[in-house]
mmCIF file of C-alpha atoms and ligand atoms in Angstrom:
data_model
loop_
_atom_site.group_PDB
_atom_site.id
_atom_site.type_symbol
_atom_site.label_atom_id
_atom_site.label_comp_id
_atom_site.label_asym_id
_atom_site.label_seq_id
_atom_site.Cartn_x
_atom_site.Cartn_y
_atom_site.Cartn_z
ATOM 1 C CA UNK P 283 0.000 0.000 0.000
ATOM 2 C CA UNK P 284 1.087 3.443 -1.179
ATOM 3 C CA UNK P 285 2.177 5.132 2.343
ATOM 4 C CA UNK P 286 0.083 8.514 3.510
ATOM 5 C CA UNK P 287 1.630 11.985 2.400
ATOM 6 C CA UNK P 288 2.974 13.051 5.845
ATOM 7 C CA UNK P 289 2.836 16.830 6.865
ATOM 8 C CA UNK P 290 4.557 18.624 9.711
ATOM 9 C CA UNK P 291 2.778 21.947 10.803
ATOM 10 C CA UNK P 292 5.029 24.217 12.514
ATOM 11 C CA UNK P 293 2.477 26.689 14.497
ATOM 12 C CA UNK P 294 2.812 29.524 16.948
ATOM 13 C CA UNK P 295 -0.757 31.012 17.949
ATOM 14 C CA UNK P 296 -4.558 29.961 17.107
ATOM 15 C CA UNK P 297 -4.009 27.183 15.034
ATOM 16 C CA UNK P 298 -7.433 27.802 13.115
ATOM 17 C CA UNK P 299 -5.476 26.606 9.411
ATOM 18 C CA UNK P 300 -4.315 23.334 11.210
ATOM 19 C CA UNK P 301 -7.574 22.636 12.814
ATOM 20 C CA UNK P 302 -9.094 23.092 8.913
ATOM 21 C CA UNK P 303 -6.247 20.369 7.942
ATOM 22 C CA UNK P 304 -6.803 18.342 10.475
ATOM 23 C CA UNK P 305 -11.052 18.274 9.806
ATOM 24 C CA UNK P 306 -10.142 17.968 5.880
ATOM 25 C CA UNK P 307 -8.167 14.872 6.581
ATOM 26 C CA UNK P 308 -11.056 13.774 8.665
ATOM 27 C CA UNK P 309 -13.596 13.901 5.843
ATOM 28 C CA UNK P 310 -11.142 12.583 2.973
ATOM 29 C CA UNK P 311 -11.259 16.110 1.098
ATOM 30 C CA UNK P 312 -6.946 15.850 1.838
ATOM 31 C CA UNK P 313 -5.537 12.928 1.490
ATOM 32 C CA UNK P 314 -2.227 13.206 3.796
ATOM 33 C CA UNK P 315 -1.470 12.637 7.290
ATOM 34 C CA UNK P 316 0.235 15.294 9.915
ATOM 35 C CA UNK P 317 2.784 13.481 11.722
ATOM 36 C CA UNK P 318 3.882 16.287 13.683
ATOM 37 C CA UNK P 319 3.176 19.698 14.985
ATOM 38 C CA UNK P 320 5.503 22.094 16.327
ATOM 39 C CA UNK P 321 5.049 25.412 18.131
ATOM 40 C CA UNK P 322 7.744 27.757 19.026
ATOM 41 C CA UNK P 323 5.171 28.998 21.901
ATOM 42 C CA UNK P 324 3.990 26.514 24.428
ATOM 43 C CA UNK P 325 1.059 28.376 25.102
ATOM 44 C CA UNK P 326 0.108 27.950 21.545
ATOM 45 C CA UNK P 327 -3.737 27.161 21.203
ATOM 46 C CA UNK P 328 -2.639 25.260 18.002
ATOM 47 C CA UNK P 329 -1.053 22.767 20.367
ATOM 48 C CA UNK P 330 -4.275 21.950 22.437
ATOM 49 C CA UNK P 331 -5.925 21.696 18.780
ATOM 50 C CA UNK P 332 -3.186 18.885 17.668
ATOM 51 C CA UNK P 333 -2.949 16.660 21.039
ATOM 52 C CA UNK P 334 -6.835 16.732 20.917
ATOM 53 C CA UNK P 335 -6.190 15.537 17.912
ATOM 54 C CA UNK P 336 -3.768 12.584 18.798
ATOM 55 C CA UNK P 337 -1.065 14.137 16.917
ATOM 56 C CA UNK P 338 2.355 14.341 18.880
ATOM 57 C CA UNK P 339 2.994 18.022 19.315
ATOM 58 C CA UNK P 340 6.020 19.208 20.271
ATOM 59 C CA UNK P 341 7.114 22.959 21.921
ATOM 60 C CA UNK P 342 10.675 24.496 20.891
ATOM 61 C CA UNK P 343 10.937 28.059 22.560
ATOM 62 C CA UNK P 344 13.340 30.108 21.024
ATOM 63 C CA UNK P 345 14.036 31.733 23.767
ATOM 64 C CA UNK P 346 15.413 28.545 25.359
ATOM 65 C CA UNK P 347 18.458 28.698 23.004
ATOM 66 C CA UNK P 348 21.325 31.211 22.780
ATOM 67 C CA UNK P 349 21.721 31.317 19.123
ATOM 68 C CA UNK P 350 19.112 30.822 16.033
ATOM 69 C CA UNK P 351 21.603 27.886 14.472
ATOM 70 C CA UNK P 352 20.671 25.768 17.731
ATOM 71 C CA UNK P 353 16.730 26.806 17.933
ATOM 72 C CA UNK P 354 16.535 25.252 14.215
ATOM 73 C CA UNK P 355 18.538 22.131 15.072
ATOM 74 C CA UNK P 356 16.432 20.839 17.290
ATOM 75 C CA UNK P 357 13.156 21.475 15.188
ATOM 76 C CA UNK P 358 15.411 19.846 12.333
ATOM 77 C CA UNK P 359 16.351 16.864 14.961
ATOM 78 C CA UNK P 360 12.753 16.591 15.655
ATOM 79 C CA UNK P 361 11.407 16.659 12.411
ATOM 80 C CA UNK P 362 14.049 13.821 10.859
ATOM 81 C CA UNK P 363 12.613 11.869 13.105
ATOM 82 C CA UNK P 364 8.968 12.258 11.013
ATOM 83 C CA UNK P 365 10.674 12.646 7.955
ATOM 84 C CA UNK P 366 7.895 15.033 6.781
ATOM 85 C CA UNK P 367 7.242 14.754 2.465
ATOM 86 C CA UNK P 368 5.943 19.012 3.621
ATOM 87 C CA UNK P 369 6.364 21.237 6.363
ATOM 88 C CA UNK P 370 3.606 23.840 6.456
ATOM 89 C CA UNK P 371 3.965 26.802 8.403
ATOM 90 C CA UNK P 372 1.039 27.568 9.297
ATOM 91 C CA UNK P 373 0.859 30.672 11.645
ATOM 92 C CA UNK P 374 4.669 30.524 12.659
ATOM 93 C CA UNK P 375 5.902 33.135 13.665
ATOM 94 C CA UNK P 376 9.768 33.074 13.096
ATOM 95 C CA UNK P 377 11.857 33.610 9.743
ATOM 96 C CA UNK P 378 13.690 30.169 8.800
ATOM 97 C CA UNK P 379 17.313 30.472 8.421
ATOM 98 C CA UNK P 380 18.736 29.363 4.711
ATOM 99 C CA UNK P 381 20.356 27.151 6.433
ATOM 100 C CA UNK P 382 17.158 24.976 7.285
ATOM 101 C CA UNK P 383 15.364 25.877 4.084
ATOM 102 C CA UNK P 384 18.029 24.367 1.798
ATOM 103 C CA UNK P 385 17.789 21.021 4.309
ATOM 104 C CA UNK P 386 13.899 21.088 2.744
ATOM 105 C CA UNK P 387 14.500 22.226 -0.466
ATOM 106 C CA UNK P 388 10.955 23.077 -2.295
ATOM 107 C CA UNK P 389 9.415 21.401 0.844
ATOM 108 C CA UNK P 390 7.933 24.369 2.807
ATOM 109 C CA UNK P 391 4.981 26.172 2.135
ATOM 110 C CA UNK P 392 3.563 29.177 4.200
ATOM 111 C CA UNK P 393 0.137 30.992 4.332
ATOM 112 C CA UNK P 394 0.074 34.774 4.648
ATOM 113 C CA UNK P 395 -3.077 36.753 4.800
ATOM 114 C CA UNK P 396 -2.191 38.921 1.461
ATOM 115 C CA UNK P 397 -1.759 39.215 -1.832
ATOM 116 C CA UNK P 398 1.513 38.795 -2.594
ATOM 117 C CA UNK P 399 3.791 40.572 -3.273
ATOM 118 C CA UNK P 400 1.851 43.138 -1.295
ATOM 119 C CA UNK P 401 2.168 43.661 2.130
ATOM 120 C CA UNK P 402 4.678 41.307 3.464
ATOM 121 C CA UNK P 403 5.722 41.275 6.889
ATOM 122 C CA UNK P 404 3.341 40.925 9.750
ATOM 123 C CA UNK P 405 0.010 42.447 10.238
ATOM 124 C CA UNK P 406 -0.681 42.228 6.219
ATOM 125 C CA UNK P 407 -4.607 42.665 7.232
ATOM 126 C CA UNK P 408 -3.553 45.970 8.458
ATOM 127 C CA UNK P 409 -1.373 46.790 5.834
ATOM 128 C CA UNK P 410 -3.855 46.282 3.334
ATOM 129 C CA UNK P 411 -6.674 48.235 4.889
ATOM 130 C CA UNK P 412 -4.137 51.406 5.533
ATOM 131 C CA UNK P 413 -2.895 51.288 2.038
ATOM 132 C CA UNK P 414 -6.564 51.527 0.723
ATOM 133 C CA UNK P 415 -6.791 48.562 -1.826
ATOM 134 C CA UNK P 416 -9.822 47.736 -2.764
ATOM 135 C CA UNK P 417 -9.193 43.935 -3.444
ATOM 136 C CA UNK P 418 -6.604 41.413 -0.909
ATOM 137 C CA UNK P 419 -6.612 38.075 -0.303
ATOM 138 C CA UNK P 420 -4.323 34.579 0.786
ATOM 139 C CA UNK P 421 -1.389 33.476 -0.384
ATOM 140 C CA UNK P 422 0.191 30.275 -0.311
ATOM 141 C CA UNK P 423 3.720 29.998 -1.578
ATOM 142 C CA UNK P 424 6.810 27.788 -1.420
ATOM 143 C CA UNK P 425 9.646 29.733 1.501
ATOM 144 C CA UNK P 426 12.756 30.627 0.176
ATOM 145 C CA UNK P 427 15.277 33.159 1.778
ATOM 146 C CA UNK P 428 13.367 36.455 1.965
ATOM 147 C CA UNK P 429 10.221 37.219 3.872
ATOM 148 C CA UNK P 430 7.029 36.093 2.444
ATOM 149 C CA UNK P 431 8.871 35.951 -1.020
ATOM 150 C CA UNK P 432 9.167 32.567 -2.088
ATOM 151 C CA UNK P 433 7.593 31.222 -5.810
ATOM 152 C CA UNK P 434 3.487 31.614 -5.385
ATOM 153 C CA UNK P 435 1.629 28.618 -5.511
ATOM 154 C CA UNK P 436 -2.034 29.923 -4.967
ATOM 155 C CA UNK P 437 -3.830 32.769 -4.253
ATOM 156 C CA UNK P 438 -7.167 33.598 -3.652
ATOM 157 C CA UNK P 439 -8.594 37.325 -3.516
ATOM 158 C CA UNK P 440 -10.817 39.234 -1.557
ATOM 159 C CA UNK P 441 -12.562 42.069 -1.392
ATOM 160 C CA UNK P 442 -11.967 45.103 0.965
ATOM 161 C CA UNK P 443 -15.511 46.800 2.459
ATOM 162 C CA UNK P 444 -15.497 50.265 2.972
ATOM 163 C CA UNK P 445 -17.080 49.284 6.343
ATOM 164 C CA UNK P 446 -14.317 46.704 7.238
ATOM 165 C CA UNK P 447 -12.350 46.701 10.721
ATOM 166 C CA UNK P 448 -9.046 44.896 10.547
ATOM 167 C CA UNK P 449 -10.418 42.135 12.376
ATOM 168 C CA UNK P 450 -13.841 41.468 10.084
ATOM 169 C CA UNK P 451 -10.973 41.760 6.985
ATOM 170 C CA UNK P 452 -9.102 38.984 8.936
ATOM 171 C CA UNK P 453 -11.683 36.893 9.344
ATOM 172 C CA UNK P 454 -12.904 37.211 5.288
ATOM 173 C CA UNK P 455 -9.029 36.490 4.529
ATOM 174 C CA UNK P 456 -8.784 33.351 7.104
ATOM 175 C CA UNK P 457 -11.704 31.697 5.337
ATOM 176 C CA UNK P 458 -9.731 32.018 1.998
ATOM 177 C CA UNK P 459 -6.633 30.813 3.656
ATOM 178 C CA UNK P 460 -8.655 28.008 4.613
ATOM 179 C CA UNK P 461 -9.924 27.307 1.218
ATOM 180 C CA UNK P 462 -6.437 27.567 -0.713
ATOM 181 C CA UNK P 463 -4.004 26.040 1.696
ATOM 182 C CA UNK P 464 -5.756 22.595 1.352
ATOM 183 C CA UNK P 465 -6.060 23.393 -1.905
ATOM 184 C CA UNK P 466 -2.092 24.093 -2.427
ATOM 185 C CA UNK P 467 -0.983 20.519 -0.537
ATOM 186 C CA UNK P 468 -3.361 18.480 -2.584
ATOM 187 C CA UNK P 469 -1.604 19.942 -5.903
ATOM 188 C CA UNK P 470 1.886 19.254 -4.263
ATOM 189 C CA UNK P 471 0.482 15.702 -2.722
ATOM 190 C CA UNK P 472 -0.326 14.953 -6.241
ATOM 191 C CA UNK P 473 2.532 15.959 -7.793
ATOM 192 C CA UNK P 474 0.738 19.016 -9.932
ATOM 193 C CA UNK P 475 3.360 21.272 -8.950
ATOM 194 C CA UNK P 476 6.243 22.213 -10.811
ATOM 195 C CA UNK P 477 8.543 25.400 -10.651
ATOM 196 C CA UNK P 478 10.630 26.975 -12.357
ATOM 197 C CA UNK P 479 12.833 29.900 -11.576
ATOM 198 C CA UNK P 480 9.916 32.115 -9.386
ATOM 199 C CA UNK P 481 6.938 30.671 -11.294
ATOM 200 C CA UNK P 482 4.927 27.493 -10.642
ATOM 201 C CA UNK P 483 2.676 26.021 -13.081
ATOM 202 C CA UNK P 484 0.179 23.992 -11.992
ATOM 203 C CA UNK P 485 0.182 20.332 -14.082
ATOM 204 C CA UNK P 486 -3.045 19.495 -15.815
HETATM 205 C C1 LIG E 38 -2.893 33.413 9.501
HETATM 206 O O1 LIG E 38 -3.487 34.638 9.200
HETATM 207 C C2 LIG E 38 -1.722 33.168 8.595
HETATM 208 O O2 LIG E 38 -1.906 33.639 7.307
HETATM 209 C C3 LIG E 38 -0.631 33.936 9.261
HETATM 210 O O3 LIG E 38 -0.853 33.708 10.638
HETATM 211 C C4 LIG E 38 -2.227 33.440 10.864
HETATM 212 C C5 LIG E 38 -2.327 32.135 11.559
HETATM 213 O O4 LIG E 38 -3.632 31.833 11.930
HETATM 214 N N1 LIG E 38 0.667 33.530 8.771
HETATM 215 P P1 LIG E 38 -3.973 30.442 12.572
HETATM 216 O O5 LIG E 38 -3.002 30.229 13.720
HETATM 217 O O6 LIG E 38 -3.860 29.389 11.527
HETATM 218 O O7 LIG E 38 -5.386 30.581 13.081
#
């Protein structure tokens, strides 16, 4: 029997794309299994959301290491032990060394609440709404070196109310986060992604 797609989720806060993983695994809409979740916050709600789950999570703090290099090692010890076919950062809140990227070449993905290449960096939701578009949306895309920068693999827009808070624009981006991130590790579980250079086309 072919063996399950494995994921690790590396997390830091809610959790609210892994519990959507989690429930589309559940119902056979994703047809992977996640092996392992890591949180670089204890505290994380995420974690609850995976050991209610049955899935082994596992806390690195960063601030229980002097230097970066050692912080990453032990994720990296911890995840050769899963050997992971993706790692999806889901949420997680610290910027990957190239170090660790190159040990996962073209193996991360990460989810970020805008249309990229607009408004990297944290708070996009608020970026967006200050700068006035009229149109943002979800990204997912393949982590490289830079911030939020990587080759896009989906996207998925939407629009920007005149009415809108920053949180009710959150919450209209998190469903479409939800939507495409599934979405983008079905197409890589299936092989349907291929990239070249910065683009990705998507395999008929
Ligand atoms: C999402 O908005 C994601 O795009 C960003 O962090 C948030 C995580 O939300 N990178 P959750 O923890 O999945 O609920």
């Amino acid at each position: 029997m072919k063996s399950k797609f494995k994921l690790a989720v590396l997390v830091s806060g809610r959790g609210s794309n892994l519990g959507v993983l989690i429930r589309n695994i559940h119902r056979g809409i994703l047809k992977a299994e996640i092996t392992v979740v890591i949180s670089d916050n204890f505290m994380a709600n995420a974690m609850n959301i995976a050991l209610e789950n049955g899935i082994p999570a596992v806390a690195v703090e960063r601030s229980g290491f002097t230097k970066k290099r050692e912080f990453e090692g032990k994720i990296l010890n911890i995840l050769k032990g899963y050997s992971p076919d993706l790692i999806v950062l889901a949420g997680f809140m610290q910027i990957l060394s190239s170090d660790f990227i190159r040990e996962y070449k073209q193996k991360i993905i990460n989810i970020h609440p805008s249309l990229l290449p607009s408004f990297r960096g944290l708070d996009a939701q608020g970026q967006a709404l200050d700068y006035g578009v009229k149109v943002t949306g979800a990204t997912v895309h393949f982590v490289d070196d830079g911030v939020d920068s990587g080759p896009i693999i989906l996207q998925g827009s939407v629009p920007v109310k005149q009415e809108d808070t920053r949180e009710s624009l959150a919450e209209r981006i998190l469903k479409k986060e939800h939507e495409i991130l599934t979405k983008a590790i079905d197409l890589i579980r299936r092989n349907k992604v291929q990239i070249e250079g910065r683009k990705i086309f998507i395999k008929k």
